[in-house]
Amino acid sequence: MKEKQDYGQLIAPEEGVYAVMPNAAEALDCYLSIARAIAGPTDYELVLENFANRLRALIAHDHLDIVLLHPTGTQICYEARMHTSWSHTQNPATPTEESPIRDVLRGDLPYILTDDAWTDPRFHFEGADSEPLFQANLHSRIVVPLRVQGELIGSLAISSHKKSFYNEELVVLAQGAADLVSAYLFALERGKEAKDSAIAEIEATGRERSLRIGALQLTEGMERERQRLGMDLHDQTLADLARIRRRMSGIEGGSPEASKELADIQEELDHCLEDVRGIVEDMKPGVLQMFGFSEAVDAHLQRCLRNTRRPMNMHVQDLTDGKMDHLQDTVRTAMYRIVQEAVNNALKHANCSRINVRIAQQGGNMSVTIEDDGTGIQDMDLHSLSGIGNIKTRADLISASVLFDRLNAPKGTRVLITVPMSSGTEVRDAD
């Protein structure tokens, strides 16, 4: 058998030489010594080293390992005196079903006492990770469960290079030591999990913040580009279309059919001009920049009224005296785009005759409510990837919340968007 440096010097096993059994007073002193040694340290390695050193006075051993179970069906092994491939440093988590002591870890056996683990079939089955038994020359073994308030949380295994070294009396002592250390190990494990969870949450929050800042900055850049395109359309395209319209209005004569065709083209061109002006206003919300949020929303409602071919009643109410304009420009623009999307959705899908927009302040938050008297939002609408999906995405980017309510008396839909007044400051700080 090839000797491995991590396992220390292998010695020839002896048969029929039993570990010395301490008397009751000596055992009590050992337990007290163990309790004092493990109390205080929060490092697993140090706790395990102190425990193994004190336990040697109670039960002689060449190798000690503690296995802790996890709800995922895996386990982590901590070793003292020798380190094998079972160790958490090489295998942070391994399936419990591959453990050679799974009978104890599953609660199928109250303990395992073996004179020779090399030949004991309980340690060897298909898929069993039993190779370290041979590599580390582990023959005699005691394996007892670790329990906390009756719950099985892992195991304590004590091993010797010698064969037939342990007996039933030593199993009782080993179980006593396991009961002594299990609660402390359980507390350490819960503390470690809480620490890891806190670190992961901090890292995730940091990643989320970075992603949100990046997305907001990208959105801000896209908004600037959108406004530039709006200015180009206004300065060039609208001017070109208006010039063509004037030239066509100056054309006279021709057959009645040609005159009618020309009139139809002029009418279509008028509609085209109106559409382009609407697109320009959507892409370049000059009213928002010049007059503020509530005026921009009101201007959008008025455009919708002009373009709607059915009777409509639209109204905006600002209960905050313009405090929405105290928000960061990126956040204010995003809120405006959300309101645009919500109003457009109501006009397209709700078959409504009334749309009211209300701007309010709730503590440190600003809110906008869009309410209509239409057919009411359906559950399937909430999974839309277009209109409602766009609203949710824009809201997430500015840390806003969105609630969609189906109204019954009177029927309709209410959309409530709430955003912290501090939203967007992190983007400014990042700059």
Tab-separated table of C-alpha atoms in Angstrom:
chain	number	residue	atom	x	y	z
A	1	MET	CA	0.000	0.000	0.000
A	2	LYS	CA	1.404	3.377	-1.010
A	3	GLU	CA	1.946	5.730	1.907
A	4	LYS	CA	0.416	9.220	1.559
A	5	GLN	CA	2.073	12.161	3.279
A	6	ASP	CA	-1.151	13.684	4.619
A	7	TYR	CA	-2.028	10.530	6.538
A	8	GLY	CA	1.046	10.355	8.751
A	9	GLN	CA	3.074	7.210	9.296
A	10	LEU	CA	1.144	3.984	8.883
A	11	ILE	CA	1.706	1.331	11.514
A	12	ALA	CA	1.034	-2.379	11.481
A	13	PRO	CA	-2.301	-3.236	13.083
A	14	GLU	CA	-2.291	-5.220	16.311
A	15	GLU	CA	-5.042	-7.647	17.234
A	16	GLY	CA	-6.531	-8.241	20.663
A	17	VAL	CA	-5.072	-5.076	22.234
A	18	TYR	CA	-7.963	-3.055	23.611
A	19	ALA	CA	-8.033	0.636	24.472
A	20	VAL	CA	-7.707	1.389	28.168
A	21	MET	CA	-11.093	1.932	29.807
A	22	PRO	CA	-11.095	4.930	32.205
A	23	ASN	CA	-12.959	4.754	35.506
A	24	ALA	CA	-16.003	6.903	36.271
A	25	ALA	CA	-14.034	9.747	37.878
A	26	GLU	CA	-11.549	9.849	35.015
A	27	ALA	CA	-14.365	9.844	32.474
A	28	LEU	CA	-16.086	12.749	34.249
A	29	ASP	CA	-12.825	14.729	34.293
A	30	CYS	CA	-12.426	14.072	30.565
A	31	TYR	CA	-15.938	15.297	29.802
A	32	LEU	CA	-15.359	18.479	31.820
A	33	SER	CA	-12.054	18.998	30.033
A	34	ILE	CA	-13.792	18.582	26.657
A	35	ALA	CA	-16.506	21.072	27.634
A	36	ARG	CA	-13.930	23.682	28.661
A	37	ALA	CA	-11.850	23.126	25.505
A	38	ILE	CA	-14.663	23.582	22.996
A	39	ALA	CA	-16.406	26.479	24.763
A	40	GLY	CA	-15.523	29.790	23.179
A	41	PRO	CA	-13.763	29.125	19.859
A	42	THR	CA	-15.861	29.747	16.764
A	43	ASP	CA	-13.448	28.240	14.247
A	44	TYR	CA	-14.375	24.686	13.248
A	45	GLU	CA	-10.770	23.545	12.914
A	46	LEU	CA	-9.828	24.818	16.359
A	47	VAL	CA	-12.931	23.378	17.997
A	48	LEU	CA	-12.310	19.996	16.386
A	49	GLU	CA	-8.612	19.999	17.316
A	50	ASN	CA	-9.392	20.842	20.954
A	51	PHE	CA	-12.105	18.207	21.040
A	52	ALA	CA	-9.860	15.494	19.524
A	53	ASN	CA	-6.996	16.250	21.917
A	54	ARG	CA	-9.189	16.059	25.024
A	55	LEU	CA	-11.058	12.999	23.736
A	56	ARG	CA	-7.807	11.036	23.455
A	57	ALA	CA	-7.653	10.903	27.262
A	58	LEU	CA	-11.070	9.230	27.170
A	59	ILE	CA	-10.749	7.068	24.031
A	60	ALA	CA	-7.405	6.549	22.312
A	61	HIS	CA	-7.604	7.108	18.559
A	62	ASP	CA	-5.530	7.788	15.464
A	63	HIS	CA	-8.226	9.543	13.452
A	64	LEU	CA	-11.397	11.457	14.283
A	65	ASP	CA	-13.981	12.891	11.965
A	66	ILE	CA	-17.266	14.690	12.421
A	67	VAL	CA	-19.907	14.662	9.695
A	68	LEU	CA	-22.646	17.302	9.593
A	69	LEU	CA	-25.795	16.689	7.545
A	70	HIS	CA	-27.517	19.215	5.328
A	71	PRO	CA	-31.172	19.201	4.215
A	72	THR	CA	-30.046	18.906	0.595
A	73	GLY	CA	-29.032	15.278	1.155
A	74	THR	CA	-25.344	16.121	1.379
A	75	GLN	CA	-22.826	16.151	4.185
A	76	ILE	CA	-19.634	17.951	5.170
A	77	CYS	CA	-16.813	16.080	6.889
A	78	TYR	CA	-14.331	17.700	9.286
A	79	GLU	CA	-11.272	15.633	10.231
A	80	ALA	CA	-8.702	15.780	13.025
A	81	ARG	CA	-5.174	14.330	13.285
A	82	MET	CA	-5.171	13.064	9.666
A	83	HIS	CA	-6.884	14.494	6.616
A	84	THR	CA	-8.215	12.270	3.867
A	85	SER	CA	-10.289	12.849	0.750
A	86	TRP	CA	-13.355	12.869	3.016
A	87	SER	CA	-12.290	16.276	4.311
A	88	HIS	CA	-14.292	19.410	3.560
A	89	THR	CA	-11.119	20.973	2.164
A	90	GLN	CA	-11.233	18.525	-0.763
A	91	ASN	CA	-14.957	17.795	-0.921
A	92	PRO	CA	-17.013	20.693	0.481
A	93	ALA	CA	-20.227	18.668	0.178
A	94	THR	CA	-20.725	15.017	-0.741
A	95	PRO	CA	-23.913	12.921	-1.104
A	96	THR	CA	-24.840	11.193	2.126
A	97	GLU	CA	-25.761	8.057	0.186
A	98	GLU	CA	-22.077	7.649	-0.764
A	99	SER	CA	-20.887	7.766	2.840
A	100	PRO	CA	-19.607	4.422	4.224
A	101	ILE	CA	-21.371	5.292	7.506
A	102	ARG	CA	-24.717	6.130	5.903
A	103	ASP	CA	-26.515	3.564	8.090
A	104	VAL	CA	-25.886	5.798	11.109
A	105	LEU	CA	-26.466	9.056	9.212
A	106	ARG	CA	-29.860	7.805	8.009
A	107	GLY	CA	-30.794	6.563	11.470
A	108	ASP	CA	-30.932	2.924	10.348
A	109	LEU	CA	-28.404	1.899	13.028
A	110	PRO	CA	-27.988	3.395	16.529
A	111	TYR	CA	-24.193	3.128	16.154
A	112	ILE	CA	-21.465	1.145	14.417
A	113	LEU	CA	-18.729	-0.742	16.264
A	114	THR	CA	-16.308	-2.684	14.084
A	115	ASP	CA	-13.110	-4.605	14.761
A	116	ASP	CA	-11.935	-4.076	11.188
A	117	ALA	CA	-13.534	-1.581	8.794
A	118	TRP	CA	-11.471	-3.033	5.938
A	119	THR	CA	-13.531	-6.219	5.913
A	120	ASP	CA	-16.817	-5.014	7.475
A	121	PRO	CA	-19.471	-5.101	4.709
A	122	ARG	CA	-21.334	-2.197	6.312
A	123	PHE	CA	-18.600	0.141	5.044
A	124	HIS	CA	-18.444	-1.280	1.540
A	125	PHE	CA	-21.233	-1.128	-1.025
A	126	GLU	CA	-21.645	0.050	-4.582
A	127	GLY	CA	-20.754	3.731	-4.776
A	128	ALA	CA	-19.369	3.880	-1.232
A	129	ASP	CA	-16.549	6.371	-0.667
A	130	SER	CA	-14.523	3.945	1.481
A	131	GLU	CA	-11.077	4.366	-0.099
A	132	PRO	CA	-9.761	6.565	2.774
A	133	LEU	CA	-10.203	3.588	5.127
A	134	PHE	CA	-7.351	1.861	3.279
A	135	GLN	CA	-5.323	4.950	2.527
A	136	ALA	CA	-5.310	6.068	6.169
A	137	ASN	CA	-5.028	2.532	7.592
A	138	LEU	CA	-8.256	2.780	9.618
A	139	HIS	CA	-9.323	-0.560	11.115
A	140	SER	CA	-11.185	-0.355	14.437
A	141	ARG	CA	-13.972	2.195	14.376
A	142	ILE	CA	-16.736	3.599	16.553
A	143	VAL	CA	-19.418	5.653	14.794
A	144	VAL	CA	-22.131	7.306	16.891
A	145	PRO	CA	-24.820	9.830	15.908
A	146	LEU	CA	-24.873	13.518	16.747
A	147	ARG	CA	-28.312	14.679	17.864
A	148	VAL	CA	-29.783	18.003	18.934
A	149	GLN	CA	-33.197	17.922	20.620
A	150	GLY	CA	-33.742	14.475	19.133
A	151	GLU	CA	-32.896	15.560	15.578
A	152	LEU	CA	-30.097	13.702	13.794
A	153	ILE	CA	-27.573	16.291	12.612
A	154	GLY	CA	-24.518	14.150	11.844
A	155	SER	CA	-22.046	11.664	13.318
A	156	LEU	CA	-18.834	11.284	15.293
A	157	ALA	CA	-16.391	8.627	14.080
A	158	ILE	CA	-13.346	7.506	16.087
A	159	SER	CA	-10.807	5.217	14.378
A	160	SER	CA	-7.640	3.349	15.213
A	161	HIS	CA	-4.877	1.747	13.170
A	162	LYS	CA	-5.262	-1.339	15.376
A	163	LYS	CA	-7.784	-4.113	14.850
A	164	SER	CA	-10.246	-5.131	17.598
A	165	PHE	CA	-9.294	-2.057	19.625
A	166	TYR	CA	-12.725	-0.836	20.780
A	167	ASN	CA	-15.613	-2.443	22.674
A	168	GLU	CA	-19.207	-1.736	23.696
A	169	GLU	CA	-18.207	0.175	26.843
A	170	LEU	CA	-16.179	2.614	24.768
A	171	VAL	CA	-19.206	3.114	22.494
A	172	VAL	CA	-21.093	4.449	25.535
A	173	LEU	CA	-18.251	6.897	26.275
A	174	ALA	CA	-18.114	7.961	22.634
A	175	GLN	CA	-21.853	8.641	22.618
A	176	GLY	CA	-21.468	10.749	25.763
A	177	ALA	CA	-18.768	12.826	24.070
A	178	ALA	CA	-20.956	13.159	20.964
A	179	ASP	CA	-23.895	14.382	23.051
A	180	LEU	CA	-21.591	16.893	24.705
A	181	VAL	CA	-20.257	18.406	21.476
A	182	SER	CA	-23.313	18.115	19.212
A	183	ALA	CA	-25.201	21.171	20.473
A	184	TYR	CA	-22.096	23.341	20.196
A	185	LEU	CA	-21.375	22.120	16.660
A	186	PHE	CA	-25.008	22.692	15.718
A	187	ALA	CA	-24.801	26.288	16.961
A	188	LEU	CA	-21.551	26.807	15.048
A	189	GLU	CA	-23.118	25.407	11.876
A	190	ARG	CA	-26.180	27.636	12.156
A	191	GLY	CA	-23.921	30.618	12.811
A	192	LYS	CA	-21.797	29.744	9.786
A	193	GLU	CA	-24.879	29.390	7.599
A	194	ALA	CA	-26.216	32.743	8.835
A	195	LYS	CA	-22.869	34.393	8.106
A	196	ASP	CA	-22.651	32.817	4.636
A	197	SER	CA	-26.242	33.850	3.934
A	198	ALA	CA	-25.540	37.418	5.040
A	199	ILE	CA	-22.431	37.580	2.853
A	200	ALA	CA	-24.337	36.156	-0.109
A	201	GLU	CA	-27.145	38.662	0.449
A	202	ILE	CA	-24.673	41.553	0.615
A	203	GLU	CA	-22.954	40.346	-2.553
A	204	ALA	CA	-26.291	39.851	-4.310
A	205	THR	CA	-27.448	43.300	-3.198
A	206	GLY	CA	-24.197	44.756	-4.499
A	207	ARG	CA	-24.602	42.971	-7.816
A	208	GLU	CA	-28.241	44.029	-8.037
A	209	ARG	CA	-27.298	47.640	-7.270
A	210	SER	CA	-24.543	47.589	-9.895
A	211	LEU	CA	-26.892	46.076	-12.468
A	212	ARG	CA	-29.603	48.606	-11.669
A	213	ILE	CA	-27.152	51.503	-11.898
A	214	GLY	CA	-25.849	50.167	-15.205
A	215	ALA	CA	-29.371	49.667	-16.534
A	216	LEU	CA	-30.440	53.137	-15.412
A	217	GLN	CA	-27.397	54.709	-17.015
A	218	LEU	CA	-28.125	52.752	-20.188
A	219	THR	CA	-31.761	53.855	-20.043
A	220	GLU	CA	-30.652	57.440	-19.507
A	221	GLY	CA	-28.391	57.200	-22.560
A	222	MET	CA	-31.222	55.683	-24.599
A	223	GLU	CA	-33.529	58.478	-23.441
A	224	ARG	CA	-31.025	61.084	-24.615
A	225	GLU	CA	-30.745	59.301	-27.959
A	226	ARG	CA	-34.522	59.093	-28.150
A	227	GLN	CA	-34.780	62.827	-27.595
A	228	ARG	CA	-32.100	63.488	-30.224
A	229	LEU	CA	-34.055	61.425	-32.738
A	230	GLY	CA	-37.187	63.343	-31.767
A	231	MET	CA	-35.406	66.621	-32.468
A	232	ASP	CA	-34.184	65.292	-35.829
A	233	LEU	CA	-37.725	64.270	-36.741
A	234	HIS	CA	-39.016	67.661	-35.657
A	235	ASP	CA	-36.358	69.696	-37.442
A	236	GLN	CA	-36.141	67.667	-40.642
A	237	THR	CA	-38.965	65.191	-41.256
A	238	LEU	CA	-41.816	67.391	-40.101
A	239	ALA	CA	-40.426	70.314	-42.059
A	240	ASP	CA	-40.133	68.190	-45.209
A	241	LEU	CA	-43.680	66.844	-44.874
A	242	ALA	CA	-45.076	70.331	-44.252
A	243	ARG	CA	-43.281	71.662	-47.334
A	244	ILE	CA	-44.706	68.828	-49.482
A	245	ARG	CA	-48.183	69.601	-48.075
A	246	ARG	CA	-47.883	73.265	-49.055
A	247	ARG	CA	-46.683	72.384	-52.567
A	248	MET	CA	-49.601	69.999	-53.061
A	249	SER	CA	-52.120	72.586	-51.878
A	250	GLY	CA	-50.853	74.908	-54.608
A	251	ILE	CA	-51.529	72.462	-57.410
A	252	GLU	CA	-54.682	73.341	-59.336
A	253	GLY	CA	-56.543	72.085	-62.371
A	254	GLY	CA	-56.671	68.631	-63.833
A	255	SER	CA	-59.533	66.192	-64.212
A	256	PRO	CA	-62.100	65.684	-61.440
A	257	GLU	CA	-60.597	62.254	-60.806
A	258	ALA	CA	-57.102	63.761	-60.401
A	259	SER	CA	-58.423	66.471	-58.093
A	260	LYS	CA	-60.148	63.896	-55.906
A	261	GLU	CA	-57.001	61.749	-55.795
A	262	LEU	CA	-54.977	64.806	-54.848
A	263	ALA	CA	-57.437	65.679	-52.061
A	264	ASP	CA	-57.239	62.113	-50.692
A	265	ILE	CA	-53.436	62.265	-50.704
A	266	GLN	CA	-53.526	65.608	-48.884
A	267	GLU	CA	-55.833	64.138	-46.232
A	268	GLU	CA	-53.532	61.154	-45.738
A	269	LEU	CA	-50.575	63.514	-45.526
A	270	ASP	CA	-52.382	65.523	-42.852
A	271	HIS	CA	-52.862	62.313	-40.824
A	272	CYS	CA	-49.193	61.463	-41.380
A	273	LEU	CA	-48.129	64.886	-40.105
A	274	GLU	CA	-50.282	64.456	-36.998
A	275	ASP	CA	-48.849	60.991	-36.343
A	276	VAL	CA	-45.281	62.198	-36.707
A	277	ARG	CA	-45.959	65.123	-34.349
A	278	GLY	CA	-47.254	62.601	-31.799
A	279	ILE	CA	-44.155	60.452	-32.220
A	280	VAL	CA	-41.953	63.531	-31.801
A	281	GLU	CA	-43.738	64.464	-28.592
A	282	ASP	CA	-43.387	60.913	-27.270
A	283	MET	CA	-39.688	60.757	-28.110
A	284	LYS	CA	-38.883	64.302	-27.066
A	285	PRO	CA	-41.124	65.192	-24.118
A	286	GLY	CA	-40.398	68.920	-24.198
A	287	VAL	CA	-43.344	69.672	-21.908
A	288	LEU	CA	-41.825	67.428	-19.210
A	289	GLN	CA	-38.555	69.317	-19.352
A	290	MET	CA	-40.046	72.778	-19.624
A	291	PHE	CA	-43.222	72.652	-17.517
A	292	GLY	CA	-42.938	69.572	-15.312
A	293	PHE	CA	-44.452	66.151	-14.739
A	294	SER	CA	-48.146	66.883	-14.276
A	295	GLU	CA	-48.236	69.225	-17.284
A	296	ALA	CA	-46.505	66.569	-19.417
A	297	VAL	CA	-49.039	63.947	-18.343
A	298	ASP	CA	-51.891	66.341	-19.089
A	299	ALA	CA	-50.385	67.094	-22.526
A	300	HIS	CA	-50.195	63.362	-23.244
A	301	LEU	CA	-53.849	62.952	-22.245
A	302	GLN	CA	-54.831	65.808	-24.544
A	303	ARG	CA	-52.971	64.200	-27.462
A	304	CYS	CA	-54.771	60.956	-26.740
A	305	LEU	CA	-58.116	62.811	-26.776
A	306	ARG	CA	-57.364	64.305	-30.167
A	307	ASN	CA	-56.443	60.915	-31.621
A	308	THR	CA	-59.286	58.926	-30.042
A	309	ARG	CA	-62.363	58.429	-32.190
A	310	ARG	CA	-64.781	57.907	-29.287
A	311	PRO	CA	-66.028	60.133	-26.457
A	312	MET	CA	-63.467	60.213	-23.630
A	313	ASN	CA	-63.088	61.985	-20.323
A	314	MET	CA	-59.476	62.369	-19.157
A	315	HIS	CA	-58.202	64.241	-16.136
A	316	VAL	CA	-54.947	64.614	-14.182
A	317	GLN	CA	-54.839	65.699	-10.536
A	318	ASP	CA	-51.611	66.682	-8.760
A	319	LEU	CA	-52.010	66.639	-4.958
A	320	THR	CA	-48.309	67.348	-4.343
A	321	ASP	CA	-47.891	70.840	-5.794
A	322	GLY	CA	-45.299	69.607	-8.295
A	323	LYS	CA	-43.137	67.493	-5.974
A	324	MET	CA	-42.747	64.842	-8.665
A	325	ASP	CA	-40.331	67.270	-10.299
A	326	HIS	CA	-38.045	66.950	-7.249
A	327	LEU	CA	-37.127	63.424	-8.379
A	328	GLN	CA	-33.955	62.682	-10.297
A	329	ASP	CA	-34.413	63.389	-14.019
A	330	THR	CA	-33.925	59.707	-14.932
A	331	VAL	CA	-36.541	58.608	-12.383
A	332	ARG	CA	-39.015	61.326	-13.351
A	333	THR	CA	-38.695	60.441	-17.034
A	334	ALA	CA	-39.147	56.724	-16.256
A	335	MET	CA	-42.312	57.520	-14.257
A	336	TYR	CA	-43.601	59.581	-17.185
A	337	ARG	CA	-42.953	56.699	-19.596
A	338	ILE	CA	-44.784	54.319	-17.238
A	339	VAL	CA	-47.809	56.628	-17.132
A	340	GLN	CA	-47.739	56.878	-20.939
A	341	GLU	CA	-47.696	53.078	-21.220
A	342	ALA	CA	-50.512	52.631	-18.704
A	343	VAL	CA	-52.719	55.225	-20.425
A	344	ASN	CA	-52.024	53.751	-23.856
A	345	ASN	CA	-52.860	50.253	-22.570
A	346	ALA	CA	-56.196	51.501	-21.228
A	347	LEU	CA	-57.045	53.163	-24.538
A	348	LYS	CA	-56.107	50.119	-26.596
A	349	HIS	CA	-57.475	47.265	-24.530
A	350	ALA	CA	-59.892	48.439	-21.817
A	351	ASN	CA	-62.697	49.899	-23.990
A	352	CYS	CA	-62.974	52.686	-21.441
A	353	SER	CA	-64.603	56.138	-21.527
A	354	ARG	CA	-62.787	57.671	-18.580
A	355	ILE	CA	-59.115	57.823	-17.481
A	356	ASN	CA	-58.042	59.645	-14.317
A	357	VAL	CA	-54.419	60.179	-13.263
A	358	ARG	CA	-53.694	61.175	-9.653
A	359	ILE	CA	-50.256	62.221	-8.337
A	360	ALA	CA	-49.755	61.995	-4.566
A	361	GLN	CA	-47.117	61.774	-1.847
A	362	GLN	CA	-47.048	59.035	0.809
A	363	GLY	CA	-44.332	59.752	3.355
A	364	GLY	CA	-41.008	59.454	1.574
A	365	ASN	CA	-42.616	58.034	-1.574
A	366	MET	CA	-44.267	59.549	-4.606
A	367	SER	CA	-47.173	57.720	-6.205
A	368	VAL	CA	-49.120	57.922	-9.447
A	369	THR	CA	-52.502	56.231	-9.849
A	370	ILE	CA	-54.009	55.600	-13.292
A	371	GLU	CA	-57.637	54.537	-13.095
A	372	ASP	CA	-60.064	53.723	-15.910
A	373	ASP	CA	-63.671	52.517	-16.172
A	374	GLY	CA	-62.987	49.831	-18.767
A	375	THR	CA	-63.458	46.076	-18.871
A	376	GLY	CA	-60.884	45.433	-16.131
A	377	ILE	CA	-57.500	43.781	-16.220
A	378	GLN	CA	-57.351	39.969	-16.446
A	379	ASP	CA	-54.860	37.621	-14.788
A	380	MET	CA	-53.461	36.633	-18.168
A	381	ASP	CA	-52.747	40.313	-18.904
A	382	LEU	CA	-50.300	40.451	-15.990
A	383	HIS	CA	-47.986	38.056	-17.842
A	384	SER	CA	-47.812	40.243	-20.930
A	385	LEU	CA	-44.307	40.817	-22.247
A	386	SER	CA	-45.253	44.036	-24.025
A	387	GLY	CA	-47.231	46.818	-22.329
A	388	ILE	CA	-47.435	45.548	-18.755
A	389	GLY	CA	-44.029	43.906	-19.102
A	390	ASN	CA	-42.547	47.274	-20.094
A	391	ILE	CA	-44.165	48.920	-17.082
A	392	LYS	CA	-42.705	46.315	-14.701
A	393	THR	CA	-39.239	46.580	-16.243
A	394	ARG	CA	-39.158	50.374	-16.028
A	395	ALA	CA	-40.425	50.218	-12.442
A	396	ASP	CA	-37.742	47.719	-11.414
A	397	LEU	CA	-35.020	49.951	-12.817
A	398	ILE	CA	-35.991	52.842	-10.530
A	399	SER	CA	-36.838	50.671	-7.474
A	400	ALA	CA	-40.529	51.449	-7.885
A	401	SER	CA	-43.418	49.122	-7.046
A	402	VAL	CA	-46.401	48.552	-9.337
A	403	LEU	CA	-49.811	47.234	-8.321
A	404	PHE	CA	-52.541	46.270	-10.805
A	405	ASP	CA	-56.085	46.060	-9.406
A	406	ARG	CA	-59.275	44.950	-11.130
A	407	LEU	CA	-62.126	47.167	-9.938
A	408	ASN	CA	-65.683	45.946	-9.513
A	409	ALA	CA	-67.772	48.886	-8.333
A	410	PRO	CA	-67.510	50.650	-10.653
A	411	LYS	CA	-65.615	48.258	-12.838
A	412	GLY	CA	-62.291	49.103	-14.404
A	413	THR	CA	-58.562	48.927	-13.675
A	414	ARG	CA	-56.324	50.766	-11.242
A	415	VAL	CA	-52.543	50.950	-11.717
A	416	LEU	CA	-50.561	52.278	-8.750
A	417	ILE	CA	-46.866	53.146	-9.160
A	418	THR	CA	-44.904	54.065	-6.030
A	419	VAL	CA	-41.299	55.261	-6.079
A	420	PRO	CA	-39.009	56.433	-3.235
A	421	MET	CA	-38.083	60.104	-3.501
A	422	SER	CA	-34.456	59.027	-2.970
A	423	SER	CA	-34.513	56.752	-6.025
A	424	GLY	CA	-31.868	57.521	-8.603
A	425	THR	CA	-29.407	59.173	-6.216
A	426	GLU	CA	-27.170	56.090	-6.471
A	427	VAL	CA	-26.800	56.715	-10.203
A	428	ARG	CA	-25.740	60.282	-9.533
A	429	ASP	CA	-23.295	59.066	-6.865
A	430	ALA	CA	-21.916	56.464	-9.304
A	431	ASP	CA	-21.182	59.239	-11.796
